[in-house]
PDB file of C-alpha atoms in Angstrom:
ATOM      1  CA  MET I 597       0.000   0.000   0.000  1.00 65.00           C
ATOM      2  CA  SER I 598       1.397   3.374  -0.956  1.00 80.00           C
ATOM      3  CA  GLU I 599       2.148   5.940   1.720  1.00 87.00           C
ATOM      4  CA  GLU I 600      -0.377   8.322   0.144  1.00 86.00           C
ATOM      5  CA  ASN I 601      -3.106   5.655   0.178  1.00 87.00           C
ATOM      6  CA  GLU I 602      -2.296   4.748   3.774  1.00 91.00           C
ATOM      7  CA  GLU I 603      -2.602   8.399   4.834  1.00 95.00           C
ATOM      8  CA  LYS I 604      -5.954   8.648   3.071  1.00 95.00           C
ATOM      9  CA  ILE I 605      -7.199   5.466   4.795  1.00 96.00           C
ATOM     10  CA  ASN I 606      -5.940   6.667   8.188  1.00 96.00           C
ATOM     11  CA  GLY I 607      -7.757   9.984   7.710  1.00 96.00           C
ATOM     12  CA  LEU I 608     -10.993   8.306   6.687  1.00 97.00           C
ATOM     13  CA  LEU I 609     -10.790   5.853   9.604  1.00 97.00           C
ATOM     14  CA  GLU I 610     -10.156   8.707  12.022  1.00 97.00           C
ATOM     15  CA  LYS I 611     -13.189  10.607  10.715  1.00 97.00           C
ATOM     16  CA  MET I 612     -15.382   7.500  10.730  1.00 97.00           C
ATOM     17  CA  LEU I 613     -14.487   6.792  14.363  1.00 97.00           C
ATOM     18  CA  ASP I 614     -14.815  10.392  15.524  1.00 96.00           C
ATOM     19  CA  LYS I 615     -17.743  10.391  17.977  1.00 95.00           C
ATOM     20  CA  GLU I 616     -18.538  13.991  16.955  1.00 96.00           C
ATOM     21  CA  GLN I 617     -19.234  13.031  13.314  1.00 95.00           C
ATOM     22  CA  GLU I 618     -22.918  13.195  12.416  1.00 94.00           C
ATOM     23  CA  GLU I 619     -22.596  10.791   9.454  1.00 96.00           C
ATOM     24  CA  PRO I 620     -19.677   8.460  10.142  1.00 97.00           C
ATOM     25  CA  LEU I 621     -20.849   5.886   7.608  1.00 96.00           C
ATOM     26  CA  LYS I 622     -20.131   8.220   4.695  1.00 97.00           C
ATOM     27  CA  TYR I 623     -16.449   7.726   5.563  1.00 97.00           C
ATOM     28  CA  GLY I 624     -17.069   3.980   5.754  1.00 97.00           C
ATOM     29  CA  GLU I 625     -18.485   4.122   2.230  1.00 97.00           C
ATOM     30  CA  HIS I 626     -15.296   5.826   1.011  1.00 96.00           C
ATOM     31  CA  LEU I 627     -13.205   3.168   2.765  1.00 97.00           C
ATOM     32  CA  ALA I 628     -15.275   0.376   1.216  1.00 96.00           C
ATOM     33  CA  ARG I 629     -14.615   1.804  -2.256  1.00 95.00           C
ATOM     34  CA  ILE I 630     -10.872   1.748  -1.546  1.00 94.00           C
ATOM     35  CA  GLY I 631     -11.060  -1.841  -0.262  1.00 94.00           C
ATOM     36  CA  GLY I 632      -8.147  -4.232  -0.266  1.00 93.00           C
ATOM     37  CA  PRO I 633      -6.882  -6.966   2.038  1.00 94.00           C
ATOM     38  CA  GLU I 634      -4.887  -4.632   4.316  1.00 94.00           C
ATOM     39  CA  LEU I 635      -7.907  -2.422   4.968  1.00 96.00           C
ATOM     40  CA  ARG I 636     -10.083  -5.495   5.511  1.00 96.00           C
ATOM     41  CA  GLN I 637      -7.662  -6.741   8.191  1.00 96.00           C
ATOM     42  CA  ARG I 638      -7.602  -3.349   9.893  1.00 96.00           C
ATOM     43  CA  LEU I 639     -11.406  -3.224   9.950  1.00 97.00           C
ATOM     44  CA  ILE I 640     -11.638  -6.785  11.302  1.00 97.00           C
ATOM     45  CA  ARG I 641      -9.148  -5.907  14.043  1.00 97.00           C
ATOM     46  CA  LEU I 642     -11.166  -2.767  14.855  1.00 97.00           C
ATOM     47  CA  MET I 643     -14.365  -4.793  14.953  1.00 96.00           C
ATOM     48  CA  LYS I 644     -12.787  -7.250  17.401  1.00 96.00           C
ATOM     49  CA  GLU I 645     -10.938  -4.746  19.592  1.00 96.00           C
ATOM     50  CA  GLY I 646     -13.049  -1.571  19.480  1.00 92.00           C
ATOM     51  CA  ASP I 647     -16.144  -0.651  21.443  1.00 94.00           C
ATOM     52  CA  MET I 648     -19.558  -1.702  20.111  1.00 95.00           C
ATOM     53  CA  GLU I 649     -20.050   1.510  18.129  1.00 95.00           C
ATOM     54  CA  GLN I 650     -16.661   1.085  16.459  1.00 97.00           C
ATOM     55  CA  ALA I 651     -17.395  -2.600  15.872  1.00 97.00           C
ATOM     56  CA  PHE I 652     -20.671  -1.683  14.184  1.00 97.00           C
ATOM     57  CA  LEU I 653     -19.031   0.932  11.932  1.00 97.00           C
ATOM     58  CA  ALA I 654     -16.225  -1.468  11.004  1.00 97.00           C
ATOM     59  CA  GLY I 655     -18.721  -4.284  10.365  1.00 97.00           C
ATOM     60  CA  LYS I 656     -20.930  -2.055   8.234  1.00 97.00           C
ATOM     61  CA  THR I 657     -17.912  -0.945   6.210  1.00 97.00           C
ATOM     62  CA  LEU I 658     -16.835  -4.573   5.757  1.00 97.00           C
ATOM     63  CA  SER I 659     -20.339  -5.446   4.562  1.00 97.00           C
ATOM     64  CA  MET I 660     -19.935  -2.901   1.755  1.00 96.00           C
ATOM     65  CA  MET I 661     -16.670  -4.454   0.545  1.00 95.00           C
ATOM     66  CA  PRO I 662     -17.575  -7.118  -2.016  1.00 90.00           C
ATOM     67  CA  GLU I 663     -14.308  -9.079  -2.088  1.00 87.00           C
ATOM     68  CA  GLU I 664     -13.748 -11.795   0.510  1.00 83.00           C
ATOM     69  CA  LYS I 665     -17.081 -11.196   2.242  1.00 90.00           C
ATOM     70  CA  ASP I 666     -16.965 -14.704   3.720  1.00 89.00           C
ATOM     71  CA  LYS I 667     -13.891 -13.750   5.809  1.00 91.00           C
ATOM     72  CA  SER I 668     -15.658 -10.621   7.017  1.00 96.00           C
ATOM     73  CA  LEU I 669     -18.760 -12.646   7.892  1.00 97.00           C
ATOM     74  CA  ASP I 670     -16.741 -15.145   9.915  1.00 97.00           C
ATOM     75  CA  ALA I 671     -15.101 -12.294  11.843  1.00 97.00           C
ATOM     76  CA  LEU I 672     -18.471 -10.604  12.424  1.00 98.00           C
ATOM     77  CA  LEU I 673     -19.952 -13.836  13.767  1.00 98.00           C
ATOM     78  CA  GLU I 674     -16.946 -14.271  16.043  1.00 97.00           C
ATOM     79  CA  VAL I 675     -17.574 -10.814  17.521  1.00 97.00           C
ATOM     80  CA  ILE I 676     -21.317 -11.497  17.855  1.00 97.00           C
ATOM     81  CA  HIS I 677     -20.669 -14.786  19.682  1.00 96.00           C
ATOM     82  CA  HIS I 678     -18.094 -13.296  22.062  1.00 95.00           C
ATOM     83  CA  PRO I 679     -19.663 -13.529  25.558  1.00 92.00           C
ATOM     84  CA  ALA I 680     -18.667  -9.980  26.523  1.00 92.00           C
ATOM     85  CA  ASN I 681     -20.712  -8.624  23.598  1.00 93.00           C
ATOM     86  CA  HIS I 682     -23.843 -10.621  24.410  1.00 90.00           C
ATOM     87  CA  PRO I 683     -25.802  -7.854  26.179  1.00 90.00           C
ATOM     88  CA  HIS I 684     -25.549  -5.382  23.286  1.00 91.00           C
ATOM     89  CA  ASN I 685     -24.797  -7.196  20.040  1.00 92.00           C
ATOM     90  CA  GLY I 686     -28.179  -6.706  18.358  1.00 95.00           C
ATOM     91  CA  GLY I 687     -26.751  -3.965  16.147  1.00 95.00           C
ATOM     92  CA  LEU I 688     -24.060  -6.320  14.930  1.00 97.00           C
ATOM     93  CA  VAL I 689     -26.656  -9.023  14.221  1.00 98.00           C
ATOM     94  CA  SER I 690     -28.566  -6.505  12.096  1.00 97.00           C
ATOM     95  CA  LEU I 691     -25.505  -6.341   9.803  1.00 97.00           C
ATOM     96  CA  LEU I 692     -25.961 -10.004   8.875  1.00 98.00           C
ATOM     97  CA  ASP I 693     -28.564  -8.870   6.316  1.00 95.00           C
ATOM     98  CA  GLU I 694     -25.659  -7.792   4.109  1.00 95.00           C
ATOM     99  CA  PHE I 695     -24.096 -11.268   3.863  1.00 96.00           C
ATOM    100  CA  ASP I 696     -24.816 -14.662   2.340  1.00 96.00           C
ATOM    101  CA  LEU I 697     -25.992 -16.723   5.310  1.00 97.00           C
ATOM    102  CA  SER I 698     -26.795 -19.953   3.459  1.00 97.00           C
ATOM    103  CA  GLN I 699     -23.895 -21.756   5.196  1.00 97.00           C
ATOM    104  CA  LYS I 700     -24.501 -20.224   8.634  1.00 98.00           C
ATOM    105  CA  PHE I 701     -27.566 -22.021   9.988  1.00 98.00           C
ATOM    106  CA  VAL I 702     -25.783 -23.172  13.152  1.00 98.00           C
ATOM    107  CA  ASP I 703     -24.470 -19.679  13.908  1.00 98.00           C
ATOM    108  CA  LEU I 704     -27.933 -18.169  13.496  1.00 98.00           C
ATOM    109  CA  PHE I 705     -29.542 -20.922  15.573  1.00 98.00           C
ATOM    110  CA  ARG I 706     -26.977 -20.256  18.292  1.00 97.00           C
ATOM    111  CA  ILE I 707     -27.696 -16.498  18.188  1.00 97.00           C
ATOM    112  CA  TYR I 708     -31.400 -17.270  18.341  1.00 97.00           C
ATOM    113  CA  LEU I 709     -30.954 -19.472  21.400  1.00 96.00           C
ATOM    114  CA  PHE I 710     -28.429 -17.426  23.363  1.00 94.00           C
ATOM    115  CA  GLY I 711     -28.743 -13.871  22.033  1.00 92.00           C
ATOM    116  CA  ASN I 712     -30.314 -10.920  23.768  1.00 92.00           C
ATOM    117  CA  PHE I 713     -33.875 -10.009  22.777  1.00 93.00           C
ATOM    118  CA  LYS I 714     -32.967  -8.020  19.639  1.00 96.00           C
ATOM    119  CA  ALA I 715     -30.269 -10.429  18.480  1.00 97.00           C
ATOM    120  CA  SER I 716     -32.541 -13.421  19.019  1.00 96.00           C
ATOM    121  CA  ALA I 717     -35.451 -11.815  17.153  1.00 96.00           C
ATOM    122  CA  LEU I 718     -33.250 -10.867  14.189  1.00 98.00           C
ATOM    123  CA  ALA I 719     -31.717 -14.350  14.070  1.00 98.00           C
ATOM    124  CA  LYS I 720     -35.206 -15.900  14.090  1.00 97.00           C
ATOM    125  CA  VAL I 721     -36.138 -13.869  10.999  1.00 97.00           C
ATOM    126  CA  HIS I 722     -33.075 -15.243   9.212  1.00 97.00           C
ATOM    127  CA  LEU I 723     -33.889 -18.772  10.358  1.00 97.00           C
ATOM    128  CA  ASP I 724     -37.411 -18.380   8.968  1.00 95.00           C
ATOM    129  CA  TYR I 725     -36.542 -16.782   5.619  1.00 96.00           C
ATOM    130  CA  THR I 726     -33.025 -17.787   4.586  1.00 96.00           C
ATOM    131  CA  GLU I 727     -32.493 -20.778   2.342  1.00 95.00           C
ATOM    132  CA  PHE I 728     -29.761 -22.792   4.058  1.00 95.00           C
ATOM    133  CA  ASP I 729     -27.506 -25.558   2.846  1.00 93.00           C
ATOM    134  CA  ILE I 730     -28.299 -28.211   5.453  1.00 94.00           C
ATOM    135  CA  SER I 731     -26.483 -31.488   6.049  1.00 95.00           C
ATOM    136  CA  PRO I 732     -26.721 -34.123   8.777  1.00 96.00           C
ATOM    137  CA  ARG I 733     -23.616 -32.533  10.310  1.00 96.00           C
ATOM    138  CA  THR I 734     -25.409 -29.161  10.456  1.00 96.00           C
ATOM    139  CA  LEU I 735     -28.289 -30.766  12.332  1.00 95.00           C
ATOM    140  CA  LYS I 736     -25.905 -32.493  14.734  1.00 97.00           C
ATOM    141  CA  LYS I 737     -24.162 -29.200  15.550  1.00 97.00           C
ATOM    142  CA  ALA I 738     -27.490 -27.413  16.037  1.00 97.00           C
ATOM    143  CA  GLU I 739     -28.653 -30.179  18.383  1.00 97.00           C
ATOM    144  CA  LYS I 740     -25.453 -29.771  20.414  1.00 97.00           C
ATOM    145  CA  HIS I 741     -26.231 -26.082  20.980  1.00 97.00           C
ATOM    146  CA  TRP I 742     -29.849 -26.975  21.711  1.00 97.00           C
ATOM    147  CA  LYS I 743     -28.809 -29.382  24.482  1.00 96.00           C
ATOM    148  CA  HIS I 744     -26.485 -26.758  25.929  1.00 95.00           C
ATOM    149  CA  PHE I 745     -29.371 -24.263  25.913  1.00 95.00           C
ATOM    150  CA  LEU I 746     -31.738 -26.722  27.621  1.00 94.00           C
ATOM    151  CA  HIS I 747     -29.284 -27.323  30.458  1.00 94.00           C
ATOM    152  CA  ASN I 748     -28.164 -23.731  30.974  1.00 91.00           C
ATOM    153  CA  ALA I 749     -31.122 -21.424  30.318  1.00 87.00           C
ATOM    154  CA  SER I 750     -33.457 -20.186  33.012  1.00 86.00           C
ATOM    155  CA  HIS I 751     -36.747 -22.032  32.656  1.00 85.00           C
ATOM    156  CA  ASP I 752     -39.136 -19.087  32.545  1.00 86.00           C
ATOM    157  CA  GLU I 753     -42.033 -18.211  30.242  1.00 86.00           C
ATOM    158  CA  ALA I 754     -39.697 -16.972  27.480  1.00 86.00           C
ATOM    159  CA  PHE I 755     -37.814 -20.269  27.716  1.00 91.00           C
ATOM    160  CA  GLU I 756     -40.990 -22.241  27.017  1.00 91.00           C
ATOM    161  CA  LEU I 757     -41.786 -20.205  23.917  1.00 92.00           C
ATOM    162  CA  LYS I 758     -38.226 -20.494  22.601  1.00 94.00           C
ATOM    163  CA  LYS I 759     -38.211 -24.208  23.422  1.00 94.00           C
ATOM    164  CA  GLU I 760     -41.357 -24.770  21.383  1.00 95.00           C
ATOM    165  CA  GLU I 761     -40.030 -22.799  18.402  1.00 96.00           C
ATOM    166  CA  ALA I 762     -36.582 -24.417  18.500  1.00 96.00           C
ATOM    167  CA  GLU I 763     -38.046 -27.906  18.705  1.00 96.00           C
ATOM    168  CA  THR I 764     -40.180 -27.117  15.650  1.00 96.00           C
ATOM    169  CA  ILE I 765     -37.118 -25.904  13.739  1.00 96.00           C
ATOM    170  CA  LEU I 766     -35.108 -29.024  14.636  1.00 96.00           C
ATOM    171  CA  LYS I 767     -38.026 -31.337  13.823  1.00 96.00           C
ATOM    172  CA  GLU I 768     -38.445 -29.715  10.390  1.00 94.00           C
ATOM    173  CA  LEU I 769     -34.743 -30.191   9.723  1.00 93.00           C
ATOM    174  CA  GLU I 770     -34.892 -33.847  10.756  1.00 94.00           C
ATOM    175  CA  ASP I 771     -37.886 -34.379   8.464  1.00 93.00           C
ATOM    176  CA  LEU I 772     -36.112 -32.595   5.619  1.00 90.00           C
ATOM    177  CA  LEU I 773     -32.996 -34.704   5.976  1.00 91.00           C
ATOM    178  CA  SER I 774     -34.831 -38.007   6.389  1.00 90.00           C
ATOM    179  CA  GLY I 775     -37.188 -37.371   3.466  1.00 76.00           C
TER     180      GLY I 775
END
């Protein structure tokens, strides 16, 4: 990367992350147009190490970069699943709309089971409307998370509703795979 390009990227990143900026995503759009593997790595690092607002801005910028979106998606899911982010990761889950989720059934099922209210609701929409590539291995992994949920969740009214919905999802998958 040229020194001039690096200075431009540093300036745009600084403006995007400036808490005083009214429209930080316009700088993210400029960064996305520049693209490149070095910028992608910097944004992934920012997403993993920054606060939730910085993580959201970095994730949104990554979602606008067409090349290597699968690597960005994996990093985004890693940040979403990180236990410290659990209470406030709904904004990050909303970014999943920008990615191909056909291979990510287990991740979405896990977010649905263990996510906060917003994250869980958004994951459920994806579970209902995304066309997934499902294999017996996918079902086995989902069942593993389901068992973990059953043994570790508080058994309140919300649990019963989620239990009913999750059992329906798993049953439909079993029927799909056996038929």
